[in-house]
mmCIF file with all atom_site columns, N, CA and C in Angstrom:
data_model
loop_
_atom_site.group_PDB
_atom_site.id
_atom_site.type_symbol
_atom_site.label_atom_id
_atom_site.label_alt_id
_atom_site.label_comp_id
_atom_site.label_asym_id
_atom_site.label_entity_id
_atom_site.label_seq_id
_atom_site.pdbx_PDB_ins_code
_atom_site.Cartn_x
_atom_site.Cartn_y
_atom_site.Cartn_z
_atom_site.occupancy
_atom_site.B_iso_or_equiv
_atom_site.pdbx_formal_charge
_atom_site.auth_seq_id
_atom_site.auth_comp_id
_atom_site.auth_asym_id
_atom_site.auth_atom_id
_atom_site.pdbx_PDB_model_num
ATOM 1   N N  . MET L 1 1  ? 96.111  80.759  118.957 1.00 0.00 ? 1  MET L N  1
ATOM 2   C CA . MET L 1 1  ? 96.539  81.531  117.828 1.00 0.00 ? 1  MET L CA 1
ATOM 3   C C  . MET L 1 1  ? 96.450  83.013  118.214 1.00 0.00 ? 1  MET L C  1
ATOM 4   N N  . TYR L 1 2  ? 97.422  83.794  117.774 1.00 0.00 ? 2  TYR L N  1
ATOM 5   C CA . TYR L 1 2  ? 97.490  85.210  118.109 1.00 0.00 ? 2  TYR L CA 1
ATOM 6   C C  . TYR L 1 2  ? 97.485  86.031  116.824 1.00 0.00 ? 2  TYR L C  1
ATOM 7   N N  . VAL L 1 3  ? 96.635  87.045  116.795 1.00 0.00 ? 3  VAL L N  1
ATOM 8   C CA . VAL L 1 3  ? 96.520  87.910  115.628 1.00 0.00 ? 3  VAL L CA 1
ATOM 9   C C  . VAL L 1 3  ? 96.613  89.355  116.098 1.00 0.00 ? 3  VAL L C  1
ATOM 10  N N  . ILE L 1 4  ? 97.387  90.158  115.388 1.00 0.00 ? 4  ILE L N  1
ATOM 11  C CA . ILE L 1 4  ? 97.414  91.598  115.630 1.00 0.00 ? 4  ILE L CA 1
ATOM 12  C C  . ILE L 1 4  ? 96.673  92.227  114.458 1.00 0.00 ? 4  ILE L C  1
ATOM 13  N N  . ALA L 1 5  ? 95.542  92.878  114.774 1.00 0.00 ? 5  ALA L N  1
ATOM 14  C CA . ALA L 1 5  ? 94.716  93.495  113.735 1.00 0.00 ? 5  ALA L CA 1
ATOM 15  C C  . ALA L 1 5  ? 93.923  94.641  114.333 1.00 0.00 ? 5  ALA L C  1
ATOM 16  N N  . GLN L 1 6  ? 93.820  95.708  113.581 1.00 0.00 ? 6  GLN L N  1
ATOM 17  C CA . GLN L 1 6  ? 93.024  96.868  113.992 1.00 0.00 ? 6  GLN L CA 1
ATOM 18  C C  . GLN L 1 6  ? 91.546  96.522  113.882 1.00 0.00 ? 6  GLN L C  1
ATOM 19  N N  . CYS L 1 7  ? 90.790  96.777  114.946 1.00 0.00 ? 7  CYS L N  1
ATOM 20  C CA . CYS L 1 7  ? 89.344  96.556  114.912 1.00 0.00 ? 7  CYS L CA 1
ATOM 21  C C  . CYS L 1 7  ? 88.734  97.534  113.918 1.00 0.00 ? 7  CYS L C  1
ATOM 22  N N  . THR L 1 8  ? 87.941  97.014  113.000 1.00 0.00 ? 8  THR L N  1
ATOM 23  C CA . THR L 1 8  ? 87.352  97.857  111.967 1.00 0.00 ? 8  THR L CA 1
ATOM 24  C C  . THR L 1 8  ? 85.908  98.216  112.265 1.00 0.00 ? 8  THR L C  1
ATOM 25  N N  . GLY L 1 9  ? 85.452  97.941  113.474 1.00 0.00 ? 9  GLY L N  1
ATOM 26  C CA . GLY L 1 9  ? 84.098  98.319  113.867 1.00 0.00 ? 9  GLY L CA 1
ATOM 27  C C  . GLY L 1 9  ? 83.105  97.191  113.726 1.00 0.00 ? 9  GLY L C  1
ATOM 28  N N  . LYS L 1 10 ? 81.860  97.575  113.518 1.00 0.00 ? 10 LYS L N  1
ATOM 29  C CA . LYS L 1 10 ? 80.770  96.612  113.443 1.00 0.00 ? 10 LYS L CA 1
ATOM 30  C C  . LYS L 1 10 ? 81.066  95.551  112.377 1.00 0.00 ? 10 LYS L C  1
ATOM 31  N N  . GLY L 1 11 ? 80.884  94.302  112.743 1.00 0.00 ? 11 GLY L N  1
ATOM 32  C CA . GLY L 1 11 ? 81.134  93.211  111.827 1.00 0.00 ? 11 GLY L CA 1
ATOM 33  C C  . GLY L 1 11 ? 82.557  92.669  111.869 1.00 0.00 ? 11 GLY L C  1
ATOM 34  N N  . PHE L 1 12 ? 83.423  93.321  112.644 1.00 0.00 ? 12 PHE L N  1
ATOM 35  C CA . PHE L 1 12 ? 84.814  92.853  112.743 1.00 0.00 ? 12 PHE L CA 1
ATOM 36  C C  . PHE L 1 12 ? 84.855  91.431  113.289 1.00 0.00 ? 12 PHE L C  1
ATOM 37  N N  . ILE L 1 13 ? 84.039  91.189  114.305 1.00 0.00 ? 13 ILE L N  1
ATOM 38  C CA . ILE L 1 13 ? 83.883  89.845  114.857 1.00 0.00 ? 13 ILE L CA 1
ATOM 39  C C  . ILE L 1 13 ? 82.439  89.438  114.615 1.00 0.00 ? 13 ILE L C  1
ATOM 40  N N  . GLU L 1 14 ? 82.255  88.368  113.889 1.00 0.00 ? 14 GLU L N  1
ATOM 41  C CA . GLU L 1 14 ? 80.916  87.925  113.527 1.00 0.00 ? 14 GLU L CA 1
ATOM 42  C C  . GLU L 1 14 ? 80.125  87.495  114.766 1.00 0.00 ? 14 GLU L C  1
ATOM 43  N N  . LYS L 1 15 ? 78.851  87.868  114.807 1.00 0.00 ? 15 LYS L N  1
ATOM 44  C CA . LYS L 1 15 ? 77.991  87.454  115.916 1.00 0.00 ? 15 LYS L CA 1
ATOM 45  C C  . LYS L 1 15 ? 77.779  85.953  115.933 1.00 0.00 ? 15 LYS L C  1
ATOM 46  N N  . SER L 1 16 ? 77.728  85.347  114.764 1.00 0.00 ? 16 SER L N  1
ATOM 47  C CA . SER L 1 16 ? 77.448  83.914  114.672 1.00 0.00 ? 16 SER L CA 1
ATOM 48  C C  . SER L 1 16 ? 78.733  83.087  114.580 1.00 0.00 ? 16 SER L C  1
ATOM 49  N N  . ARG L 1 17 ? 79.817  83.589  115.148 1.00 0.00 ? 17 ARG L N  1
ATOM 50  C CA . ARG L 1 17 ? 81.102  82.901  115.036 1.00 0.00 ? 17 ARG L CA 1
ATOM 51  C C  . ARG L 1 17 ? 81.068  81.524  115.710 1.00 0.00 ? 17 ARG L C  1
ATOM 52  N N  . LYS L 1 18 ? 81.938  80.656  115.241 1.00 0.00 ? 18 LYS L N  1
ATOM 53  C CA . LYS L 1 18 ? 82.038  79.305  115.780 1.00 0.00 ? 18 LYS L CA 1
ATOM 54  C C  . LYS L 1 18 ? 83.432  79.083  116.354 1.00 0.00 ? 18 LYS L C  1
ATOM 55  N N  . TYR L 1 19 ? 83.957  80.107  117.002 1.00 0.00 ? 19 TYR L N  1
ATOM 56  C CA . TYR L 1 19 ? 85.276  80.044  117.614 1.00 0.00 ? 19 TYR L CA 1
ATOM 57  C C  . TYR L 1 19 ? 85.295  81.003  118.794 1.00 0.00 ? 19 TYR L C  1
ATOM 58  N N  . THR L 1 20 ? 86.272  80.847  119.655 1.00 0.00 ? 20 THR L N  1
ATOM 59  C CA . THR L 1 20 ? 86.411  81.769  120.779 1.00 0.00 ? 20 THR L CA 1
ATOM 60  C C  . THR L 1 20 ? 87.476  82.801  120.433 1.00 0.00 ? 20 THR L C  1
ATOM 61  N N  . ILE L 1 21 ? 87.230  84.020  120.886 1.00 0.00 ? 21 ILE L N  1
ATOM 62  C CA . ILE L 1 21 ? 88.154  85.122  120.613 1.00 0.00 ? 21 ILE L CA 1
ATOM 63  C C  . ILE L 1 21 ? 88.117  86.085  121.786 1.00 0.00 ? 21 ILE L C  1
ATOM 64  N N  . SER L 1 22 ? 89.270  86.623  122.138 1.00 0.00 ? 22 SER L N  1
ATOM 65  C CA . SER L 1 22 ? 89.317  87.658  123.177 1.00 0.00 ? 22 SER L CA 1
ATOM 66  C C  . SER L 1 22 ? 90.292  88.741  122.712 1.00 0.00 ? 22 SER L C  1
ATOM 67  N N  . GLY L 1 23 ? 89.938  89.977  122.998 1.00 0.00 ? 23 GLY L N  1
ATOM 68  C CA . GLY L 1 23 ? 90.746  91.113  122.582 1.00 0.00 ? 23 GLY L CA 1
ATOM 69  C C  . GLY L 1 23 ? 91.536  91.691  123.737 1.00 0.00 ? 23 GLY L C  1
ATOM 70  N N  . HIS L 1 24 ? 92.700  92.211  123.426 1.00 0.00 ? 24 HIS L N  1
ATOM 71  C CA . HIS L 1 24 ? 93.587  92.785  124.438 1.00 0.00 ? 24 HIS L CA 1
ATOM 72  C C  . HIS L 1 24 ? 94.217  94.062  123.914 1.00 0.00 ? 24 HIS L C  1
ATOM 73  N N  . ALA L 1 25 ? 94.897  94.775  124.789 1.00 0.00 ? 25 ALA L N  1
ATOM 74  C CA . ALA L 1 25 ? 95.601  96.002  124.406 1.00 0.00 ? 25 ALA L CA 1
ATOM 75  C C  . ALA L 1 25 ? 96.561  95.696  123.259 1.00 0.00 ? 25 ALA L C  1
ATOM 76  N N  . GLY L 1 26 ? 96.857  96.709  122.475 1.00 0.00 ? 26 GLY L N  1
ATOM 77  C CA . GLY L 1 26 ? 97.787  96.538  121.366 1.00 0.00 ? 26 GLY L CA 1
ATOM 78  C C  . GLY L 1 26 ? 97.169  95.869  120.152 1.00 0.00 ? 26 GLY L C  1
ATOM 79  N N  . ASN L 1 27 ? 95.822  95.845  120.101 1.00 0.00 ? 27 ASN L N  1
ATOM 80  C CA . ASN L 1 27 ? 95.106  95.211  118.983 1.00 0.00 ? 27 ASN L CA 1
ATOM 81  C C  . ASN L 1 27 ? 95.432  93.730  118.846 1.00 0.00 ? 27 ASN L C  1
ATOM 82  N N  . VAL L 1 28 ? 95.655  93.066  119.983 1.00 0.00 ? 28 VAL L N  1
ATOM 83  C CA . VAL L 1 28 ? 95.957  91.633  119.989 1.00 0.00 ? 28 VAL L CA 1
ATOM 84  C C  . VAL L 1 28 ? 94.664  90.859  120.199 1.00 0.00 ? 28 VAL L C  1
ATOM 85  N N  . TRP L 1 29 ? 94.463  89.854  119.362 1.00 0.00 ? 29 TRP L N  1
ATOM 86  C CA . TRP L 1 29 ? 93.294  88.980  119.430 1.00 0.00 ? 29 TRP L CA 1
ATOM 87  C C  . TRP L 1 29 ? 93.792  87.561  119.633 1.00 0.00 ? 29 TRP L C  1
ATOM 88  N N  . VAL L 1 30 ? 93.253  86.900  120.667 1.00 0.00 ? 30 VAL L N  1
ATOM 89  C CA . VAL L 1 30 ? 93.624  85.521  120.965 1.00 0.00 ? 30 VAL L CA 1
ATOM 90  C C  . VAL L 1 30 ? 92.459  84.636  120.545 1.00 0.00 ? 30 VAL L C  1
ATOM 91  N N  . LEU L 1 31 ? 92.741  83.670  119.693 1.00 0.00 ? 31 LEU L N  1
ATOM 92  C CA . LEU L 1 31 ? 91.721  82.784  119.151 1.00 0.00 ? 31 LEU L CA 1
ATOM 93  C C  . LEU L 1 31 ? 92.047  81.333  119.476 1.00 0.00 ? 31 LEU L C  1
ATOM 94  N N  . ASP L 1 32 ? 90.999  80.491  119.437 1.00 0.00 ? 32 ASP L N  1
ATOM 95  C CA . ASP L 1 32 ? 91.245  79.055  119.571 1.00 0.00 ? 32 ASP L CA 1
ATOM 96  C C  . ASP L 1 32 ? 91.890  78.548  118.283 1.00 0.00 ? 32 ASP L C  1
ATOM 97  N N  . ASP L 1 33 ? 92.151  77.265  118.211 1.00 0.00 ? 33 ASP L N  1
ATOM 98  C CA . ASP L 1 33 ? 92.854  76.699  117.063 1.00 0.00 ? 33 ASP L CA 1
ATOM 99  C C  . ASP L 1 33 ? 91.918  76.048  116.052 1.00 0.00 ? 33 ASP L C  1
ATOM 100 N N  . SER L 1 34 ? 90.656  76.427  116.046 1.00 0.00 ? 34 SER L N  1
ATOM 101 C CA . SER L 1 34 ? 89.677  75.799  115.163 1.00 0.00 ? 34 SER L CA 1
ATOM 102 C C  . SER L 1 34 ? 89.837  76.264  113.721 1.00 0.00 ? 34 SER L C  1
ATOM 103 N N  . THR L 1 35 ? 89.237  75.526  112.821 1.00 0.00 ? 35 THR L N  1
ATOM 104 C CA . THR L 1 35 ? 89.244  75.883  111.403 1.00 0.00 ? 35 THR L CA 1
ATOM 105 C C  . THR L 1 35 ? 88.590  77.240  111.187 1.00 0.00 ? 35 THR L C  1
ATOM 106 N N  . HIS L 1 36 ? 87.477  77.515  111.893 1.00 0.00 ? 36 HIS L N  1
ATOM 107 C CA . HIS L 1 36 ? 86.772  78.792  111.743 1.00 0.00 ? 36 HIS L CA 1
ATOM 108 C C  . HIS L 1 36 ? 87.650  79.960  112.200 1.00 0.00 ? 36 HIS L C  1
ATOM 109 N N  . ALA L 1 37 ? 88.402  79.766  113.280 1.00 0.00 ? 37 ALA L N  1
ATOM 110 C CA . ALA L 1 37 ? 89.302  80.813  113.763 1.00 0.00 ? 37 ALA L CA 1
ATOM 111 C C  . ALA L 1 37 ? 90.418  81.069  112.754 1.00 0.00 ? 37 ALA L C  1
ATOM 112 N N  . LYS L 1 38 ? 90.928  80.014  112.150 1.00 0.00 ? 38 LYS L N  1
ATOM 113 C CA . LYS L 1 38 ? 91.990  80.168  111.155 1.00 0.00 ? 38 LYS L CA 1
ATOM 114 C C  . LYS L 1 38 ? 91.485  80.935  109.936 1.00 0.00 ? 38 LYS L C  1
ATOM 115 N N  . VAL L 1 39 ? 90.241  80.689  109.534 1.00 0.00 ? 39 VAL L N  1
ATOM 116 C CA . VAL L 1 39 ? 89.658  81.422  108.409 1.00 0.00 ? 39 VAL L CA 1
ATOM 117 C C  . VAL L 1 39 ? 89.559  82.905  108.754 1.00 0.00 ? 39 VAL L C  1
ATOM 118 N N  . TRP L 1 40 ? 89.098  83.222  109.976 1.00 0.00 ? 40 TRP L N  1
ATOM 119 C CA . TRP L 1 40 ? 88.993  84.620  110.411 1.00 0.00 ? 40 TRP L CA 1
ATOM 120 C C  . TRP L 1 40 ? 90.377  85.277  110.376 1.00 0.00 ? 40 TRP L C  1
ATOM 121 N N  . ALA L 1 41 ? 91.387  84.578  110.901 1.00 0.00 ? 41 ALA L N  1
ATOM 122 C CA . ALA L 1 41 ? 92.747  85.131  110.928 1.00 0.00 ? 41 ALA L CA 1
ATOM 123 C C  . ALA L 1 41 ? 93.257  85.380  109.509 1.00 0.00 ? 41 ALA L C  1
ATOM 124 N N  . GLU L 1 42 ? 93.004  84.456  108.604 1.00 0.00 ? 42 GLU L N  1
ATOM 125 C CA . GLU L 1 42 ? 93.427  84.635  107.214 1.00 0.00 ? 42 GLU L CA 1
ATOM 126 C C  . GLU L 1 42 ? 92.731  85.836  106.578 1.00 0.00 ? 42 GLU L C  1
ATOM 127 N N  . GLU L 1 43 ? 91.456  86.048  106.910 1.00 0.00 ? 43 GLU L N  1
ATOM 128 C CA . GLU L 1 43 ? 90.736  87.212  106.390 1.00 0.00 ? 43 GLU L CA 1
ATOM 129 C C  . GLU L 1 43 ? 91.354  88.508  106.907 1.00 0.00 ? 43 GLU L C  1
ATOM 130 N N  . GLN L 1 44 ? 91.784  88.507  108.156 1.00 0.00 ? 44 GLN L N  1
ATOM 131 C CA . GLN L 1 44 ? 92.422  89.708  108.713 1.00 0.00 ? 44 GLN L CA 1
ATOM 132 C C  . GLN L 1 44 ? 93.734  90.000  107.998 1.00 0.00 ? 44 GLN L C  1
ATOM 133 N N  . GLU L 1 45 ? 94.481  88.956  107.704 1.00 0.00 ? 45 GLU L N  1
ATOM 134 C CA . GLU L 1 45 ? 95.738  89.146  106.977 1.00 0.00 ? 45 GLU L CA 1
ATOM 135 C C  . GLU L 1 45 ? 95.477  89.660  105.562 1.00 0.00 ? 45 GLU L C  1
ATOM 136 N N  . ARG L 1 46 ? 94.505  89.091  104.908 1.00 0.00 ? 46 ARG L N  1
ATOM 137 C CA . ARG L 1 46 ? 94.234  89.402  103.507 1.00 0.00 ? 46 ARG L CA 1
ATOM 138 C C  . ARG L 1 46 ? 93.604  90.772  103.320 1.00 0.00 ? 46 ARG L C  1
ATOM 139 N N  . PHE L 1 47 ? 92.642  91.118  104.182 1.00 0.00 ? 47 PHE L N  1
ATOM 140 C CA . PHE L 1 47 ? 91.840  92.321  103.934 1.00 0.00 ? 47 PHE L CA 1
ATOM 141 C C  . PHE L 1 47 ? 92.082  93.480  104.904 1.00 0.00 ? 47 PHE L C  1
ATOM 142 N N  . SER L 1 48 ? 92.729  93.238  106.043 1.00 0.00 ? 48 SER L N  1
ATOM 143 C CA . SER L 1 48 ? 92.841  94.288  107.065 1.00 0.00 ? 48 SER L CA 1
ATOM 144 C C  . SER L 1 48 ? 94.268  94.511  107.548 1.00 0.00 ? 48 SER L C  1
ATOM 145 N N  . ASP L 1 49 ? 95.249  94.072  106.799 1.00 0.00 ? 49 ASP L N  1
ATOM 146 C CA . ASP L 1 49 ? 96.653  94.227  107.198 1.00 0.00 ? 49 ASP L CA 1
ATOM 147 C C  . ASP L 1 49 ? 96.952  93.604  108.552 1.00 0.00 ? 49 ASP L C  1
ATOM 148 N N  . GLY L 1 50 ? 96.209  92.565  108.916 1.00 0.00 ? 50 GLY L N  1
ATOM 149 C CA . GLY L 1 50 ? 96.463  91.853  110.164 1.00 0.00 ? 50 GLY L CA 1
ATOM 150 C C  . GLY L 1 50 ? 97.659  90.933  110.021 1.00 0.00 ? 50 GLY L C  1
ATOM 151 N N  . GLN L 1 51 ? 98.132  90.447  111.159 1.00 0.00 ? 51 GLN L N  1
ATOM 152 C CA . GLN L 1 51 ? 99.273  89.539  111.180 1.00 0.00 ? 51 GLN L CA 1
ATOM 153 C C  . GLN L 1 51 ? 99.026  88.439  112.187 1.00 0.00 ? 51 GLN L C  1
ATOM 154 N N  . VAL L 1 52 ? 99.252  87.199  111.786 1.00 0.00 ? 52 VAL L N  1
ATOM 155 C CA . VAL L 1 52 ? 99.285  86.092  112.739 1.00 0.00 ? 52 VAL L CA 1
ATOM 156 C C  . VAL L 1 52 ? 100.694 86.101  113.312 1.00 0.00 ? 52 VAL L C  1
ATOM 157 N N  . VAL L 1 53 ? 100.793 86.119  114.641 1.00 0.00 ? 53 VAL L N  1
ATOM 158 C CA . VAL L 1 53 ? 102.100 86.237  115.298 1.00 0.00 ? 53 VAL L CA 1
ATOM 159 C C  . VAL L 1 53 ? 102.259 85.159  116.357 1.00 0.00 ? 53 VAL L C  1
ATOM 160 N N  . ASP L 1 54 ? 103.477 85.023  116.856 1.00 0.00 ? 54 ASP L N  1
ATOM 161 C CA . ASP L 1 54 ? 103.719 84.069  117.929 1.00 0.00 ? 54 ASP L CA 1
ATOM 162 C C  . ASP L 1 54 ? 103.383 84.717  119.279 1.00 0.00 ? 54 ASP L C  1
ATOM 163 N N  . LYS L 1 55 ? 103.417 83.910  120.319 1.00 0.00 ? 55 LYS L N  1
ATOM 164 C CA . LYS L 1 55 ? 103.014 84.373  121.654 1.00 0.00 ? 55 LYS L CA 1
ATOM 165 C C  . LYS L 1 55 ? 103.904 85.526  122.143 1.00 0.00 ? 55 LYS L C  1
ATOM 166 N N  . ALA L 1 56 ? 105.192 85.437  121.926 1.00 0.00 ? 56 ALA L N  1
ATOM 167 C CA . ALA L 1 56 ? 106.109 86.480  122.406 1.00 0.00 ? 56 ALA L CA 1
ATOM 168 C C  . ALA L 1 56 ? 105.825 87.821  121.727 1.00 0.00 ? 56 ALA L C  1
ATOM 169 N N  . THR L 1 57 ? 105.561 87.797  120.431 1.00 0.00 ? 57 THR L N  1
ATOM 170 C CA . THR L 1 57 ? 105.247 89.026  119.699 1.00 0.00 ? 57 THR L CA 1
ATOM 171 C C  . THR L 1 57 ? 103.924 89.608  120.178 1.00 0.00 ? 57 THR L C  1
ATOM 172 N N  . ALA L 1 58 ? 102.947 88.735  120.415 1.00 0.00 ? 58 ALA L N  1
ATOM 173 C CA . ALA L 1 58 ? 101.647 89.188  120.923 1.00 0.00 ? 58 ALA L CA 1
ATOM 174 C C  . ALA L 1 58 ? 101.810 89.826  122.301 1.00 0.00 ? 58 ALA L C  1
ATOM 175 N N  . GLN L 1 59 ? 102.604 89.204  123.171 1.00 0.00 ? 59 GLN L N  1
ATOM 176 C CA . GLN L 1 59 ? 102.809 89.750  124.512 1.00 0.00 ? 59 GLN L CA 1
ATOM 177 C C  . GLN L 1 59 ? 103.495 91.106  124.454 1.00 0.00 ? 59 GLN L C  1
ATOM 178 N N  . THR L 1 60 ? 104.462 91.262  123.567 1.00 0.00 ? 60 THR L N  1
ATOM 179 C CA . THR L 1 60 ? 105.138 92.547  123.403 1.00 0.00 ? 60 THR L CA 1
ATOM 180 C C  . THR L 1 60 ? 104.154 93.625  122.965 1.00 0.00 ? 60 THR L C  1
ATOM 181 N N  . ALA L 1 61 ? 103.262 93.286  122.036 1.00 0.00 ? 61 ALA L N  1
ATOM 182 C CA . ALA L 1 61 ? 102.251 94.253  121.577 1.00 0.00 ? 61 ALA L CA 1
ATOM 183 C C  . ALA L 1 61 ? 101.303 94.628  122.714 1.00 0.00 ? 61 ALA L C  1
ATOM 184 N N  . ILE L 1 62 ? 100.928 93.668  123.546 1.00 0.00 ? 62 ILE L N  1
ATOM 185 C CA . ILE L 1 62 ? 100.069 93.951  124.703 1.00 0.00 ? 62 ILE L CA 1
ATOM 186 C C  . ILE L 1 62 ? 100.798 94.874  125.668 1.00 0.00 ? 62 ILE L C  1
ATOM 187 N N  . ASN L 1 63 ? 102.045 94.570  125.964 1.00 0.00 ? 63 ASN L N  1
ATOM 188 C CA . ASN L 1 63 ? 102.828 95.403  126.888 1.00 0.00 ? 63 ASN L CA 1
ATOM 189 C C  . ASN L 1 63 ? 102.948 96.833  126.356 1.00 0.00 ? 63 ASN L C  1
ATOM 190 N N  . ASP L 1 64 ? 103.238 96.962  125.068 1.00 0.00 ? 64 ASP L N  1
ATOM 191 C CA . ASP L 1 64 ? 103.394 98.285  124.457 1.00 0.00 ? 64 ASP L CA 1
ATOM 192 C C  . ASP L 1 64 ? 102.062 99.039  124.398 1.00 0.00 ? 64 ASP L C  1
ATOM 193 N N  . GLY L 1 65 ? 100.965 98.319  124.298 1.00 0.00 ? 65 GLY L N  1
ATOM 194 C CA . GLY L 1 65 ? 99.654  98.944  124.188 1.00 0.00 ? 65 GLY L CA 1
ATOM 195 C C  . GLY L 1 65 ? 98.974  99.250  125.505 1.00 0.00 ? 65 GLY L C  1
ATOM 196 N N  . THR L 1 66 ? 99.604  98.867  126.611 1.00 0.00 ? 66 THR L N  1
ATOM 197 C CA . THR L 1 66 ? 99.031  99.103  127.931 1.00 0.00 ? 66 THR L CA 1
ATOM 198 C C  . THR L 1 66 ? 99.649  100.350 128.541 1.00 0.00 ? 66 THR L C  1
ATOM 199 N N  . ASP L 1 67 ? 98.808  101.293 128.942 1.00 0.00 ? 67 ASP L N  1
ATOM 200 C CA . ASP L 1 67 ? 99.298  102.499 129.600 1.00 0.00 ? 67 ASP L CA 1
ATOM 201 C C  . ASP L 1 67 ? 99.869  102.136 130.963 1.00 0.00 ? 67 ASP L C  1
ATOM 202 N N  . ALA L 1 68 ? 100.881 102.887 131.398 1.00 0.00 ? 68 ALA L N  1
ATOM 203 C CA . ALA L 1 68 ? 101.501 102.618 132.692 1.00 0.00 ? 68 ALA L CA 1
ATOM 204 C C  . ALA L 1 68 ? 100.531 102.897 133.838 1.00 0.00 ? 68 ALA L C  1
ATOM 205 N N  . LEU L 1 69 ? 99.610  103.856 133.628 1.00 0.00 ? 69 LEU L N  1
ATOM 206 C CA . LEU L 1 69 ? 98.656  104.229 134.669 1.00 0.00 ? 69 LEU L CA 1
ATOM 207 C C  . LEU L 1 69 ? 97.238  104.147 134.136 1.00 0.00 ? 69 LEU L C  1
ATOM 208 N N  . ASP L 1 70 ? 96.305  103.758 135.011 1.00 0.00 ? 70 ASP L N  1
ATOM 209 C CA . ASP L 1 70 ? 94.898  103.767 134.614 1.00 0.00 ? 70 ASP L CA 1
ATOM 210 C C  . ASP L 1 70 ? 94.363  105.197 134.748 1.00 0.00 ? 70 ASP L C  1
ATOM 211 N N  . PRO L 1 71 ? 93.104  105.462 134.369 1.00 0.00 ? 71 PRO L N  1
ATOM 212 C CA . PRO L 1 71 ? 92.575  106.832 134.422 1.00 0.00 ? 71 PRO L CA 1
ATOM 213 C C  . PRO L 1 71 ? 92.609  107.476 135.812 1.00 0.00 ? 71 PRO L C  1
ATOM 214 N N  . ASP L 1 72 ? 92.654  106.652 136.866 1.00 0.00 ? 72 ASP L N  1
ATOM 215 C CA . ASP L 1 72 ? 92.707  107.182 138.238 1.00 0.00 ? 72 ASP L CA 1
ATOM 216 C C  . ASP L 1 72 ? 94.137  107.381 138.726 1.00 0.00 ? 72 ASP L C  1
ATOM 217 N N  . GLY L 1 73 ? 95.124  107.101 137.878 1.00 0.00 ? 73 GLY L N  1
ATOM 218 C CA . GLY L 1 73 ? 96.519  107.288 138.264 1.00 0.00 ? 73 GLY L CA 1
ATOM 219 C C  . GLY L 1 73 ? 97.147  106.093 138.936 1.00 0.00 ? 73 GLY L C  1
ATOM 220 N N  . ASN L 1 74 ? 96.448  104.962 138.962 1.00 0.00 ? 74 ASN L N  1
ATOM 221 C CA . ASN L 1 74 ? 96.993  103.754 139.579 1.00 0.00 ? 74 ASN L CA 1
ATOM 222 C C  . ASN L 1 74 ? 97.838  102.981 138.571 1.00 0.00 ? 74 ASN L C  1
ATOM 223 N N  . PRO L 1 75 ? 98.930  102.377 139.041 1.00 0.00 ? 75 PRO L N  1
ATOM 224 C CA . PRO L 1 75 ? 99.768  101.602 138.115 1.00 0.00 ? 75 PRO L CA 1
ATOM 225 C C  . PRO L 1 75 ? 98.995  100.408 137.541 1.00 0.00 ? 75 PRO L C  1
ATOM 226 N N  . GLN L 1 76 ? 99.254  100.117 136.267 1.00 0.00 ? 76 GLN L N  1
ATOM 227 C CA . GLN L 1 76 ? 98.620  98.969  135.614 1.00 0.00 ? 76 GLN L CA 1
ATOM 228 C C  . GLN L 1 76 ? 99.677  97.947  135.219 1.00 0.00 ? 76 GLN L C  1
ATOM 229 N N  . THR L 1 77 ? 99.313  96.695  135.322 1.00 0.00 ? 77 THR L N  1
ATOM 230 C CA . THR L 1 77 ? 100.167 95.613  134.850 1.00 0.00 ? 77 THR L CA 1
ATOM 231 C C  . THR L 1 77 ? 99.559  95.073  133.571 1.00 0.00 ? 77 THR L C  1
ATOM 232 N N  . PRO L 1 78 ? 100.334 94.965  132.498 1.00 0.00 ? 78 PRO L N  1
ATOM 233 C CA . PRO L 1 78 ? 99.783  94.433  131.254 1.00 0.00 ? 78 PRO L CA 1
ATOM 234 C C  . PRO L 1 78 ? 99.273  93.002  131.436 1.00 0.00 ? 78 PRO L C  1
ATOM 235 N N  . PHE L 1 79 ? 98.221  92.644  130.693 1.00 0.00 ? 79 PHE L N  1
ATOM 236 C CA . PHE L 1 79 ? 97.690  91.289  130.698 1.00 0.00 ? 79 PHE L CA 1
ATOM 237 C C  . PHE L 1 79 ? 98.789  90.321  130.268 1.00 0.00 ? 79 PHE L C  1
ATOM 238 N N  . GLN L 1 80 ? 98.896  89.197  130.948 1.00 0.00 ? 80 GLN L N  1
ATOM 239 C CA . GLN L 1 80 ? 99.892  88.195  130.600 1.00 0.00 ? 80 GLN L CA 1
ATOM 240 C C  . GLN L 1 80 ? 99.242  87.023  129.896 1.00 0.00 ? 80 GLN L C  1
ATOM 241 N N  . LEU L 1 81 ? 99.740  86.678  128.719 1.00 0.00 ? 81 LEU L N  1
ATOM 242 C CA . LEU L 1 81 ? 99.221  85.533  127.963 1.00 0.00 ? 81 LEU L CA 1
ATOM 243 C C  . LEU L 1 81 ? 99.676  84.246  128.598 1.00 0.00 ? 81 LEU L C  1
#
């Protein structure tokens, strides 16, 4: 499952969560397909203007959110889902 949501700081991801989640450029969050993950995604949609999106939309957001160069001036390749 893919969610685009702005991180709101402490408490955005619960410490006692019962799902896997990873964050990427472009405010993209990749979650497992568990019931707990779906509840988190629904909360993001309801309270934080988040969006559950498909893989292609998530990849586009990652590509758009990745700078062409890292801080040392080296080219970067966006993470591939």
